GROMACS .gro file of C-alpha atoms in nm:
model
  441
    1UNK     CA    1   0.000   0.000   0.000
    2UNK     CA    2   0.311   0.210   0.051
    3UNK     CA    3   0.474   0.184  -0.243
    4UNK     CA    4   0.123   0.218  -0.454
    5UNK     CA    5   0.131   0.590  -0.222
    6UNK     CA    6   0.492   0.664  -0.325
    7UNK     CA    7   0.453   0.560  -0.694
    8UNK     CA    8   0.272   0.849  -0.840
    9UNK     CA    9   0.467   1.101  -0.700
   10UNK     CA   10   0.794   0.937  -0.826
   11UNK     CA   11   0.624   0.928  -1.168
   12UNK     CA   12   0.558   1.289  -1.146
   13UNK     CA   13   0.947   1.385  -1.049
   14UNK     CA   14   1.064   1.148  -1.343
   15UNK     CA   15   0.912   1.020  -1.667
   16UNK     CA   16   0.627   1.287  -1.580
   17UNK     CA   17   0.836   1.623  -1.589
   18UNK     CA   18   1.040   1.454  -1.882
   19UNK     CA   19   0.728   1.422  -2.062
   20UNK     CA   20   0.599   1.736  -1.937
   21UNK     CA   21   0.925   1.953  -2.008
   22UNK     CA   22   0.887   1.772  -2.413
   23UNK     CA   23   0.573   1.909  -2.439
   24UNK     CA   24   0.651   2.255  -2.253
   25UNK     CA   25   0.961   2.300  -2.495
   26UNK     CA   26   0.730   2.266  -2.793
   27UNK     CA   27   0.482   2.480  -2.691
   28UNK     CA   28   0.764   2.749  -2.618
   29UNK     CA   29   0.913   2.695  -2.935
   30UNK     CA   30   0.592   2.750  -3.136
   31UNK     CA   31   0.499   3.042  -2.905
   32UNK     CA   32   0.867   3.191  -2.964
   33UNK     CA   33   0.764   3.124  -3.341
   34UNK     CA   34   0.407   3.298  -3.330
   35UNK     CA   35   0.577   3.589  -3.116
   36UNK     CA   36   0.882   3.672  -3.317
   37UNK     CA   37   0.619   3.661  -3.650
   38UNK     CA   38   0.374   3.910  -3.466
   39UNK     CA   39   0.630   4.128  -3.377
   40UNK     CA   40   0.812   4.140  -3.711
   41UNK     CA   41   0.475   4.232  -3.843
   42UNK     CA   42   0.390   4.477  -3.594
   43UNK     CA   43   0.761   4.639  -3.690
   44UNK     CA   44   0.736   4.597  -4.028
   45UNK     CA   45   0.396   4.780  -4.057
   46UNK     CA   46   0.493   5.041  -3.830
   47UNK     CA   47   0.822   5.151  -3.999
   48UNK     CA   48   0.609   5.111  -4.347
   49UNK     CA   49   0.310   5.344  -4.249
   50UNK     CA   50   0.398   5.542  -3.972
   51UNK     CA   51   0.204   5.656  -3.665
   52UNK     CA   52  -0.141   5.695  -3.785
   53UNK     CA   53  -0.177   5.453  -4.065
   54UNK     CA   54   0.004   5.246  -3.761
   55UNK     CA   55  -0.281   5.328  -3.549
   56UNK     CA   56  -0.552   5.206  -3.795
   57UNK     CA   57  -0.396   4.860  -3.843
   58UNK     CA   58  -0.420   4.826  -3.459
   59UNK     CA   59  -0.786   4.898  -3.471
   60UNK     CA   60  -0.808   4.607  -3.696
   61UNK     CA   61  -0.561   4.442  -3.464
   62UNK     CA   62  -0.726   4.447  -3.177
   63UNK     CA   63  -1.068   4.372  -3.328
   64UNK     CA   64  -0.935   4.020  -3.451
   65UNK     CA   65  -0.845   3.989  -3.105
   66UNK     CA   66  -1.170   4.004  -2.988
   67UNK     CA   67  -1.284   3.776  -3.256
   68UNK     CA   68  -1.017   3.563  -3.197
   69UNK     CA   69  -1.139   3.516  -2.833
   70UNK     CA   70  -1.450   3.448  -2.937
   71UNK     CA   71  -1.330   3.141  -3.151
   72UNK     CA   72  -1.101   2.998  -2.867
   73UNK     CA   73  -1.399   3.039  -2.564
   74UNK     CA   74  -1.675   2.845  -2.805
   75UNK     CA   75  -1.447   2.658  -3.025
   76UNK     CA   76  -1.083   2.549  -2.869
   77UNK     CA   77  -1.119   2.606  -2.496
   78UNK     CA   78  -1.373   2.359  -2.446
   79UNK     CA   79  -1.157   2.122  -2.676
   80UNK     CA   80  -0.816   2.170  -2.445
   81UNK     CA   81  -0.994   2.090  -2.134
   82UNK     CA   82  -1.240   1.794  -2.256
   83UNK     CA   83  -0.982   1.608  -2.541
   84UNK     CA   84  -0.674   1.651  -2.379
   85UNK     CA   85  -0.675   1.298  -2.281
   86UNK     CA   86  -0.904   1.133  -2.461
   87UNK     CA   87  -0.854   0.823  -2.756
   88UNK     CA   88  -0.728   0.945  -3.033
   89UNK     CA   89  -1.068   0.883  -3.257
   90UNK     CA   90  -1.254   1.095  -3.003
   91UNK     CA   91  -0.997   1.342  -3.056
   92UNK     CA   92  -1.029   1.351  -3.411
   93UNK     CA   93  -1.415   1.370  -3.363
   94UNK     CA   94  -1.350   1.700  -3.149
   95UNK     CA   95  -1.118   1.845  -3.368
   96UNK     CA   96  -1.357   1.827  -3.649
   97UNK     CA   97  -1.630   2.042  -3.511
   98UNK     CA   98  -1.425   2.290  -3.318
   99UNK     CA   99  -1.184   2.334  -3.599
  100UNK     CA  100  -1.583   2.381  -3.817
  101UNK     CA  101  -1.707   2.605  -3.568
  102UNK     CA  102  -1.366   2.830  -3.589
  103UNK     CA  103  -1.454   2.867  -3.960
  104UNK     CA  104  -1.850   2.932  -3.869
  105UNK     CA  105  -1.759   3.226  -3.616
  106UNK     CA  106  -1.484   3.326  -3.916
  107UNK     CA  107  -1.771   3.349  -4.156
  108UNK     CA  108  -2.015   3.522  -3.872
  109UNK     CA  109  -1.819   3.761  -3.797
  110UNK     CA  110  -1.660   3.861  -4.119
  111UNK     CA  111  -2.000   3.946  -4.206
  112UNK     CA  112  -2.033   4.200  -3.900
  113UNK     CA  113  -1.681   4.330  -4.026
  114UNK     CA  114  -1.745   4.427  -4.383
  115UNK     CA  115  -2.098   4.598  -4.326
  116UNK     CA  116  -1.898   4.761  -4.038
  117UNK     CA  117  -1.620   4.843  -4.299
  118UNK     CA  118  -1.874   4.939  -4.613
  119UNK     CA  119  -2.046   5.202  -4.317
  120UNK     CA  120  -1.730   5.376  -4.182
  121UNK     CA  121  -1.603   5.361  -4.537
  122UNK     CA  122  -1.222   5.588  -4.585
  123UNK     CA  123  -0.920   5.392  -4.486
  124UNK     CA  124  -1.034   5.256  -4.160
  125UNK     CA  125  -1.320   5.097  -4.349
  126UNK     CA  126  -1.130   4.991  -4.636
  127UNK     CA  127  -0.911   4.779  -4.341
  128UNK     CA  128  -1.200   4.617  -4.168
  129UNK     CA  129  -1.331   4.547  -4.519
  130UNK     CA  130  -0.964   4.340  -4.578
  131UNK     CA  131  -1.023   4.186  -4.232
  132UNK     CA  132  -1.339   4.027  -4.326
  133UNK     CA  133  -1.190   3.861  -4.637
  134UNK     CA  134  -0.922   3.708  -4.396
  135UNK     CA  135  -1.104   3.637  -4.080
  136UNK     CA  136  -1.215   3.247  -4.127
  137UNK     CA  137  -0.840   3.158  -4.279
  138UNK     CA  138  -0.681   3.322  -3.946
  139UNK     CA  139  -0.953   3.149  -3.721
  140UNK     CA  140  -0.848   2.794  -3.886
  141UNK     CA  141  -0.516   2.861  -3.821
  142UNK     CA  142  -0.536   2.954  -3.445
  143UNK     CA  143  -0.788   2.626  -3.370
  144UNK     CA  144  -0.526   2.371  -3.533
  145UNK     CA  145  -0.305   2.503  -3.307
  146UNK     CA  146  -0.535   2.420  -2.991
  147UNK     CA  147  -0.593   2.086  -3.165
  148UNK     CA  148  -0.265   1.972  -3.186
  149UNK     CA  149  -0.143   2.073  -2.879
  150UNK     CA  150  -0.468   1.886  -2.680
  151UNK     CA  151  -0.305   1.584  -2.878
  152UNK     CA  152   0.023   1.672  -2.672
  153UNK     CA  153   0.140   1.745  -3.039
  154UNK     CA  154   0.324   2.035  -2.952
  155UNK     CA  155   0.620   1.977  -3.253
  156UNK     CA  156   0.324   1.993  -3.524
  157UNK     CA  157   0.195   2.329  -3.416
  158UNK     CA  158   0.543   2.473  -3.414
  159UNK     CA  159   0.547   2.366  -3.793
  160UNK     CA  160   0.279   2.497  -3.850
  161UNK     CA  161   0.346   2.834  -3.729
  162UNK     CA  162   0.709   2.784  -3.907
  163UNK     CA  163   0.490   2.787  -4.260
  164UNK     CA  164   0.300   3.077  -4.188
  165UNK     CA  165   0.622   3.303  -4.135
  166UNK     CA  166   0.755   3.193  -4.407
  167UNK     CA  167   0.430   3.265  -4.587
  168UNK     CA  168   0.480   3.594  -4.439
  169UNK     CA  169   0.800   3.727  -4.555
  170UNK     CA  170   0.676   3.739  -4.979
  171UNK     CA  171   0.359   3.826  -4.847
  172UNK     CA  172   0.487   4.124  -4.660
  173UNK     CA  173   0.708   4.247  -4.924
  174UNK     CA  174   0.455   4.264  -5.173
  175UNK     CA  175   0.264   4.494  -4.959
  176UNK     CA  176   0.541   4.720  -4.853
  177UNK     CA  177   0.552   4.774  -5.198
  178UNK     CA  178   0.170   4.841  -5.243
  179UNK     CA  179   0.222   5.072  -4.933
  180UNK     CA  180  -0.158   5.073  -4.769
  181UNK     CA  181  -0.303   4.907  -4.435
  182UNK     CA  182  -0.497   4.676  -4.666
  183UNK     CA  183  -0.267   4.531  -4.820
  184UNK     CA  184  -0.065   4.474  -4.499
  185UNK     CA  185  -0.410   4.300  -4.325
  186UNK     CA  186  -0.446   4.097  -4.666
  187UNK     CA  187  -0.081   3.968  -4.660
  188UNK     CA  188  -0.081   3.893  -4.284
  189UNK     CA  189  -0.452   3.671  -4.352
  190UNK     CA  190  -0.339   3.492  -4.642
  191UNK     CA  191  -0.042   3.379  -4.537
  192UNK     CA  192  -0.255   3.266  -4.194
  193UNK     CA  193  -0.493   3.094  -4.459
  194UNK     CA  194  -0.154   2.868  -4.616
  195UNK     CA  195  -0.053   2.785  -4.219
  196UNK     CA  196  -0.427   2.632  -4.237
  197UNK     CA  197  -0.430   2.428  -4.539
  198UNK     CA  198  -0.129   2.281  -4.448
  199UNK     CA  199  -0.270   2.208  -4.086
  200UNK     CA  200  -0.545   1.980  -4.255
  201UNK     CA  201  -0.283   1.810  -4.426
  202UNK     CA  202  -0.130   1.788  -4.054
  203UNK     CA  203  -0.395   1.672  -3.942
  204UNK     CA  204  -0.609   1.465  -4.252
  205UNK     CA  205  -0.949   1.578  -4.032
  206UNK     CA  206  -1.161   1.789  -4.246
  207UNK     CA  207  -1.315   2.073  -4.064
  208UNK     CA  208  -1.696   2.020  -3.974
  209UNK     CA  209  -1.889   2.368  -3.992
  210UNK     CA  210  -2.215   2.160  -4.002
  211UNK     CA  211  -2.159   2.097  -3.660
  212UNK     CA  212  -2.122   2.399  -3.509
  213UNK     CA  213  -2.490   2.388  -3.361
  214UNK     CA  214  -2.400   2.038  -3.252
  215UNK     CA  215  -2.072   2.100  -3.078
  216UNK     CA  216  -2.219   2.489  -2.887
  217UNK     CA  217  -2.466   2.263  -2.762
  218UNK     CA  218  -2.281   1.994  -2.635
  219UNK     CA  219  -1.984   2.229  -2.483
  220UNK     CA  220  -2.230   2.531  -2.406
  221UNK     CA  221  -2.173   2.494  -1.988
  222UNK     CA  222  -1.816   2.549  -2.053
  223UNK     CA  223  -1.848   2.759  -2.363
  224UNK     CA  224  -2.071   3.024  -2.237
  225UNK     CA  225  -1.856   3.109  -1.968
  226UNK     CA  226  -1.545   3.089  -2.159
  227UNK     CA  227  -1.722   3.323  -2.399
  228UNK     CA  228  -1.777   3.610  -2.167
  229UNK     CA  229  -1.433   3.575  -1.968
  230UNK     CA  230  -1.248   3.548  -2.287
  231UNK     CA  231  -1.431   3.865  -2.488
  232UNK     CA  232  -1.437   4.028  -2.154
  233UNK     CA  233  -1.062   4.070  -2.194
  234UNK     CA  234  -0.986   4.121  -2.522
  235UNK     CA  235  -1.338   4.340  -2.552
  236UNK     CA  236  -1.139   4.544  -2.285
  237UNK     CA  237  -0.866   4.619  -2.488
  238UNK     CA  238  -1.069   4.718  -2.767
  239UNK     CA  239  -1.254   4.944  -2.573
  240UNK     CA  240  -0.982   5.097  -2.434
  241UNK     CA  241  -0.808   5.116  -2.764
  242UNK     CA  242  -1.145   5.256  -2.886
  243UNK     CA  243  -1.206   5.506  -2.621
  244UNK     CA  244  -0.826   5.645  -2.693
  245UNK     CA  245  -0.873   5.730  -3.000
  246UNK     CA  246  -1.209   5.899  -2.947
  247UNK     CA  247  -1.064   6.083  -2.694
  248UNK     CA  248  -0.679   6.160  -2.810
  249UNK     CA  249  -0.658   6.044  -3.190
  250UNK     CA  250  -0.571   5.765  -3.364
  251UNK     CA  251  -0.278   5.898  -3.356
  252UNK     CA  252  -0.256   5.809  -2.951
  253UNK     CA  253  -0.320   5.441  -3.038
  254UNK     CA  254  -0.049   5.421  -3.280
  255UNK     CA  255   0.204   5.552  -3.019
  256UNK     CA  256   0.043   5.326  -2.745
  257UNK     CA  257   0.023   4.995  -2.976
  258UNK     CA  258   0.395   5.092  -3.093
  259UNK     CA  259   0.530   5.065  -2.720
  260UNK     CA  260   0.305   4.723  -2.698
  261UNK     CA  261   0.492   4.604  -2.971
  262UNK     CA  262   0.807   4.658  -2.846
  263UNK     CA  263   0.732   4.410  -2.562
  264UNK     CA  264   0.558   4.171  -2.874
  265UNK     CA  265   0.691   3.893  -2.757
  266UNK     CA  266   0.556   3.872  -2.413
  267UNK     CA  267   0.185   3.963  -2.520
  268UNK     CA  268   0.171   3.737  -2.779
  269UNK     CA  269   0.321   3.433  -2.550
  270UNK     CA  270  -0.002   3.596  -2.319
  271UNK     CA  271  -0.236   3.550  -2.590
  272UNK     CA  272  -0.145   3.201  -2.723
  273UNK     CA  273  -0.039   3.050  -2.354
  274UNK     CA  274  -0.370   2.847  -2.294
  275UNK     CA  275  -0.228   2.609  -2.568
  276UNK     CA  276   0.041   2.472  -2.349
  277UNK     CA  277  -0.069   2.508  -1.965
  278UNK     CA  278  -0.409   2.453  -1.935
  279UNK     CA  279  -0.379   2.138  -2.066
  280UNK     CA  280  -0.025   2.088  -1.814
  281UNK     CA  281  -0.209   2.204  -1.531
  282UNK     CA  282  -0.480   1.925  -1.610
  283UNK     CA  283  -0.218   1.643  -1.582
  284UNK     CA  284  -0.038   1.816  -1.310
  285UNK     CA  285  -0.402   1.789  -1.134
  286UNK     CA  286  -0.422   1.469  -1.210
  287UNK     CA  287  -0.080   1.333  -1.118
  288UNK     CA  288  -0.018   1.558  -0.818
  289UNK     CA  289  -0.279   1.795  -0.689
  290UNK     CA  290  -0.071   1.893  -0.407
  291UNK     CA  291   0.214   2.057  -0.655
  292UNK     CA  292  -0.073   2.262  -0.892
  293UNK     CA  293   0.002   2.582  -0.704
  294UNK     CA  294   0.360   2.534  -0.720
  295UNK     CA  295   0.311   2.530  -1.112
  296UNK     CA  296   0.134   2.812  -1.155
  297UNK     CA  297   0.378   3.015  -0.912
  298UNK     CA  298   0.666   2.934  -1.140
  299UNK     CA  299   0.481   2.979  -1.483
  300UNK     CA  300   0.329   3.322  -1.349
  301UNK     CA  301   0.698   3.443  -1.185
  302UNK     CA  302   0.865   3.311  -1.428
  303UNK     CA  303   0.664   3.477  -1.725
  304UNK     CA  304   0.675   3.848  -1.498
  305UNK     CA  305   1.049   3.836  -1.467
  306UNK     CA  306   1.109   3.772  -1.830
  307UNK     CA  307   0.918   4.038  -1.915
  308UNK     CA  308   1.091   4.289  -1.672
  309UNK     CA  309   1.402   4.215  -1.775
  310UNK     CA  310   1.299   4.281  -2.187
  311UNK     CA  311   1.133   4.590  -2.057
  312UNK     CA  312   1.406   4.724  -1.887
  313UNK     CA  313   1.614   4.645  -2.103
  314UNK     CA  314   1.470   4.780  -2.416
  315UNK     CA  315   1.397   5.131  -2.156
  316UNK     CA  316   1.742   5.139  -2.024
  317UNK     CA  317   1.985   4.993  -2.330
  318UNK     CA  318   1.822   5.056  -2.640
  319UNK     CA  319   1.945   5.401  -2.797
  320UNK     CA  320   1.671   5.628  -2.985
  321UNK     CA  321   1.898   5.614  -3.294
  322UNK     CA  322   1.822   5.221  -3.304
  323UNK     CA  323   1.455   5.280  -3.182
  324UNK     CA  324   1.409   5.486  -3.462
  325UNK     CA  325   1.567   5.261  -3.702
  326UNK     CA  326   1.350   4.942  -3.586
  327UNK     CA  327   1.000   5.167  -3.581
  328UNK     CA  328   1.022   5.442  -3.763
  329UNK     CA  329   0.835   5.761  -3.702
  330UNK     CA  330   0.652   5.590  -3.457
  331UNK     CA  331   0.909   5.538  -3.209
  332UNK     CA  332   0.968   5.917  -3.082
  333UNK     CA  333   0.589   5.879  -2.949
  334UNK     CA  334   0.611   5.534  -2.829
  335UNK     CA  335   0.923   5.557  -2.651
  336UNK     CA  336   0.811   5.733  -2.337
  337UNK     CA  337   0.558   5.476  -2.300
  338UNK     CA  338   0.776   5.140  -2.256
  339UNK     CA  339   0.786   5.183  -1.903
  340UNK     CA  340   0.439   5.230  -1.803
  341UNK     CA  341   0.347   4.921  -2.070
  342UNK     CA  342   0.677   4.676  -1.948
  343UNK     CA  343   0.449   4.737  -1.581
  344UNK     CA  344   0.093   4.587  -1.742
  345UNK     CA  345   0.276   4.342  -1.891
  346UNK     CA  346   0.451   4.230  -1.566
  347UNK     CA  347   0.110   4.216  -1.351
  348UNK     CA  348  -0.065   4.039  -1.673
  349UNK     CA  349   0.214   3.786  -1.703
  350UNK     CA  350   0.194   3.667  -1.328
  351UNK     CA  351  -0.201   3.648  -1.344
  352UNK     CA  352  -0.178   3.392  -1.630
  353UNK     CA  353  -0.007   3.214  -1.361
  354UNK     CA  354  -0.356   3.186  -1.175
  355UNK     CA  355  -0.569   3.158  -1.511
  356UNK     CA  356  -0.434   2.839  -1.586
  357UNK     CA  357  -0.429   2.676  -1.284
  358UNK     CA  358  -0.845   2.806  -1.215
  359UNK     CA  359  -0.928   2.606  -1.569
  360UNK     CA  360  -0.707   2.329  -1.500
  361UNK     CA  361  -0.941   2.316  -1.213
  362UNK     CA  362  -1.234   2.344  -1.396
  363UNK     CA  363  -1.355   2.645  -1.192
  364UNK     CA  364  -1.505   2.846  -1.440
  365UNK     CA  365  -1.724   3.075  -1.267
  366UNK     CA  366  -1.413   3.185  -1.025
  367UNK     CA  367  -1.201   3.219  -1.352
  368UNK     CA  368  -1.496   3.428  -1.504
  369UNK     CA  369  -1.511   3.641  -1.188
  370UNK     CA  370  -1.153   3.711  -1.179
  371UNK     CA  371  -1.171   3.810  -1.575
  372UNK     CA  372  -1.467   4.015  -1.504
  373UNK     CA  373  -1.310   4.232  -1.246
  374UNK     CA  374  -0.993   4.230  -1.422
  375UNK     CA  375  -1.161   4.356  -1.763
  376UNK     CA  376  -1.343   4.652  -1.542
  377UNK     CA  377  -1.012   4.757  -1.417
  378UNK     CA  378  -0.922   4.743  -1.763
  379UNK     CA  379  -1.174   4.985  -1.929
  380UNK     CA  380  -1.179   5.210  -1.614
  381UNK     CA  381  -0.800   5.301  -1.560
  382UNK     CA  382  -0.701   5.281  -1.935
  383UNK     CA  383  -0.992   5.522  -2.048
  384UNK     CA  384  -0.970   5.731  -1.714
  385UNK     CA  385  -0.551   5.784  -1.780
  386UNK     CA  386  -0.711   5.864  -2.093
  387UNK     CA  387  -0.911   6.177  -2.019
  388UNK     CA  388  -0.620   6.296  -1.781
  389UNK     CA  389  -0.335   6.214  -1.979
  390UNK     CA  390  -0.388   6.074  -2.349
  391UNK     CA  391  -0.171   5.816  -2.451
  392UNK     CA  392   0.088   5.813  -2.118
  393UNK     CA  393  -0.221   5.830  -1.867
  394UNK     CA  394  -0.365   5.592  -2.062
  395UNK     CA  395  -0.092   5.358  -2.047
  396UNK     CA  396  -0.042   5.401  -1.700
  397UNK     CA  397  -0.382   5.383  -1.593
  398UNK     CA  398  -0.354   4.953  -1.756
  399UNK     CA  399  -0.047   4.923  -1.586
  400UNK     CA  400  -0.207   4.985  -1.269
  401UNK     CA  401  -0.515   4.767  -1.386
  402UNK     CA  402  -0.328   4.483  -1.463
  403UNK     CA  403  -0.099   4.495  -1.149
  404UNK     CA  404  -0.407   4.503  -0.953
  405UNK     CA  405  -0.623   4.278  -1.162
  406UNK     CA  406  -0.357   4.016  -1.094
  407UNK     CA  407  -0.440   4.021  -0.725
  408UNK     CA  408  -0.778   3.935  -0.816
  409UNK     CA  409  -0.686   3.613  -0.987
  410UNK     CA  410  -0.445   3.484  -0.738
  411UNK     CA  411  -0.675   3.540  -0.468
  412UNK     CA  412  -0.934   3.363  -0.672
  413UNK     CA  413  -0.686   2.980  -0.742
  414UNK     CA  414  -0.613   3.044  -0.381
  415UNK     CA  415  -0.992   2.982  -0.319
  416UNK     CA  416  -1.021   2.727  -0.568
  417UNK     CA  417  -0.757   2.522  -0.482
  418UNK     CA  418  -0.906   2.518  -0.121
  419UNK     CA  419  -1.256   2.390  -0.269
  420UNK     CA  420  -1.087   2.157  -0.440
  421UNK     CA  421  -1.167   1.802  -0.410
  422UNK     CA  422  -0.920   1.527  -0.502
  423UNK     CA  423  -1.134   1.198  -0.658
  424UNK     CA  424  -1.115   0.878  -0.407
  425UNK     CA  425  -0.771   0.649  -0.423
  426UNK     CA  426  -1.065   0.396  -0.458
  427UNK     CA  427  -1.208   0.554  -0.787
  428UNK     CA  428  -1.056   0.624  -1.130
  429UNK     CA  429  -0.902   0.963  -1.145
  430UNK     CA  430  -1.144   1.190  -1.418
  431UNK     CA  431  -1.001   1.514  -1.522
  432UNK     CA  432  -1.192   1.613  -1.845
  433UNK     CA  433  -1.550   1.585  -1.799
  434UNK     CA  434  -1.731   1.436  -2.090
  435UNK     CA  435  -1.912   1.574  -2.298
  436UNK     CA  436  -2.311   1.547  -2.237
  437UNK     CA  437  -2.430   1.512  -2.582
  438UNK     CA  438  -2.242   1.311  -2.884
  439UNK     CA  439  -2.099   1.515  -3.152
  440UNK     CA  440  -2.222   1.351  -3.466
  441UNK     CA  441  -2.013   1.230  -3.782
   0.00000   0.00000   0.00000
């Protein structure tokens, strides 16, 4: 009886962190990918178009964001969490109508997008017109990503992300030379749409959009809640982002989206992170329930440090000569702003920390609550710094949102963790919940 006590947390020191650092190193490397293409876009665009053309391509930006949310809280969260573990024919039954409903929302809301584009009409129109085109091809993309990864297939997704850069770089040239923010949007789409052909090679499942009905009703006590926490944060930052320019210019979100690219890395590791931990804190649950805090400690800490250091060292090191020559125009008004951003990257870094370790637990509403307050902070500081400041106050009214926000989510895992309760030695250990309804062929 002893040694059937001391086995599983040998396993979990051993084979279990060798498999788990395999995995980990993958998801890293395809996140290092997906980063360094992101912020050679964000660069590339910037230096192109300068500061207000800038501005208008992070409009669009941040409205795929939201859209993108959308996607993973209906489509790929509820596969990470229920077909991490599964057979693999289950699996491939999963991936085929989240991957379909990616494409349905892609479809949904490209509609929304070019009526939205045809109204405001100008350049900014002409961009969200671009975005609608490319919206289902980029959705694609991002859920074979999830779907690989829930297969512990963590070296596929890196490829994957490989062939969209490299679908990037022709892409991007041709629309430096064309010189407008649609062409930019178009290139970055298409070569998104490529990354996802080649994924259904990958993957030899053909996406199921029939489904979509099927699989929103089947996943819908997860989905809904995923839904609002996930559009809750990136609808935050499209508010704010909104609210900016309404208040100081486009030109303000230019300058404040230039200083978030500068730390492009780090957010876009933020925005893609769920693909990797959720599904590590599931089998660190499920292994060793006793060490899920310790996991989310070092992911958070480790995550916040990293980005303090690039901050820093970007604020402190990095001359304006060479800050001009990476961005531009854009980097006289973005510059004073790395400080105030490196902050709200540090305080959302170690609350991803807590996010992952709240769904690995399965406790949605807490993780809902926490995203809730957080988003409020959000909207409230950013738009506040806003009216007193424009672009600075702004940026360091999020900084002190996130920072704060952060507190909110750790204090949350602490509570979840204590309702926690551990399945009997006596009964087989369940970690993904099955789904209630069949998803049909």
């Amino acid at each position: 009886m002893a040694n059937h006590r001391r086995a599983p947390r040998s396993i979990f020191r051993s084979g279990a962190v060798r498999a788990m650092a395999g995995r980990l190193s993958w998801g890293l490397g395809d996140q290092a990918v997906s980063s360094l293409t992101n912020f050679a876009v964000g660069l590339y665009v910037a230096r192109s178009l300068g500061t207000f053309a800038f501005g208008i391509f992070s409009l669009v930006w941040v409205t795929y964001g939201v859209v993108l949310n959308v996607s993973r809280g209906l489509a790929t969260d509820p596969l990470m969490v229920r077909f991490s573990a599964v057979p693999e024919d289950r699996w491939r039954l999963g991936v085929a109508s989240a991957s379909g409903t990616a494409i349905g929302v892609g479809c949904a809301t490209g509609v929304i997008s070019l009526v939205a584009g045809l109204a405001a009409g100008g350049p900014l129109g002409n961009a969200f017109v671009a975005l609608a085109v490319v919206m289902p091809g980029l959705l694609l993309q991002d859920a074979w990503r999830f779907a690989f990864f829930a297969r512990g297939q963590g070296k596929k997704a890196f490829l994957n992300d490989v062939a969209c850069g490299i679908a990037l770089v022709p892409a991007l040239f041709i629309a430096g030379r064309v010189g407008t923010v649609v062409a930019f949007v178009l290139a970055w789409g298409i070569a998104a749409a490529l990354a996802a052909v080649y994924g259904w090679f990958q993957t030899s499942i053909l996406p199921h959009p029939r489904e979509l009905v099927g699989w929103l009703r089947s996943q819908r006590d997860l989905s809904v809640r995923y839904l609002v926490e996930n559009v809750s944060n990136s609808g935050a930052s499209q508010l704010r982002a909104y609210g900016l320019g309404a208040i100081a210019g486009i030109t303000a979100v230019g300058a404040v989206r230039g200083a978030e690219q500068l730390l492009g890395p780090f957010l876009a590791l933020l925005m893609g992170l769920s693909l990797v931990t959720v599904a590590e804190g599931a089998r660190v649950l499920q292994r060793a329930p006793h060490r899920l805090k310790h996991f989310c400690v070092i992911l958070g800490g480790g995550q916040a440090a990293a980005a303090l250091c690039w901050g820093l060292g970007l604020l402190l090191l990095l001359p304006d000569s060479a800050g001009r020559w990476v961005m531009g125009d854009v980097w006289d008004s973005s510059s004073p702003l790395i400080l105030p951003v490196t902050l709200a990257v540090v305080g959302a870094s170690f609350a991803t920390g807590a996010a992952a370790g709240l769904r690995a637990l399965g406790a949605a509403p807490r993780s809902l609550r926490s995203q809730l307050i957080a988003s409020l902070f959000y909207v409230t500081f950013g738009i506040a710094g806003a009216f007193l400041g424009g672009a600075a106050g702004s940026a360091w009214g999020v900084a002190t949102a996130t920072l704060s926000g952060s507190v909110v989510w750790w204090l949350q895992l602490r509570a979840g963790l204590r309702d926690y309760v551990p399945p009997s030695a006596d009964e087989p250990t369940v970690v993904f919940e099955p789904i209630k309804e069949p998803i049909k062929e």
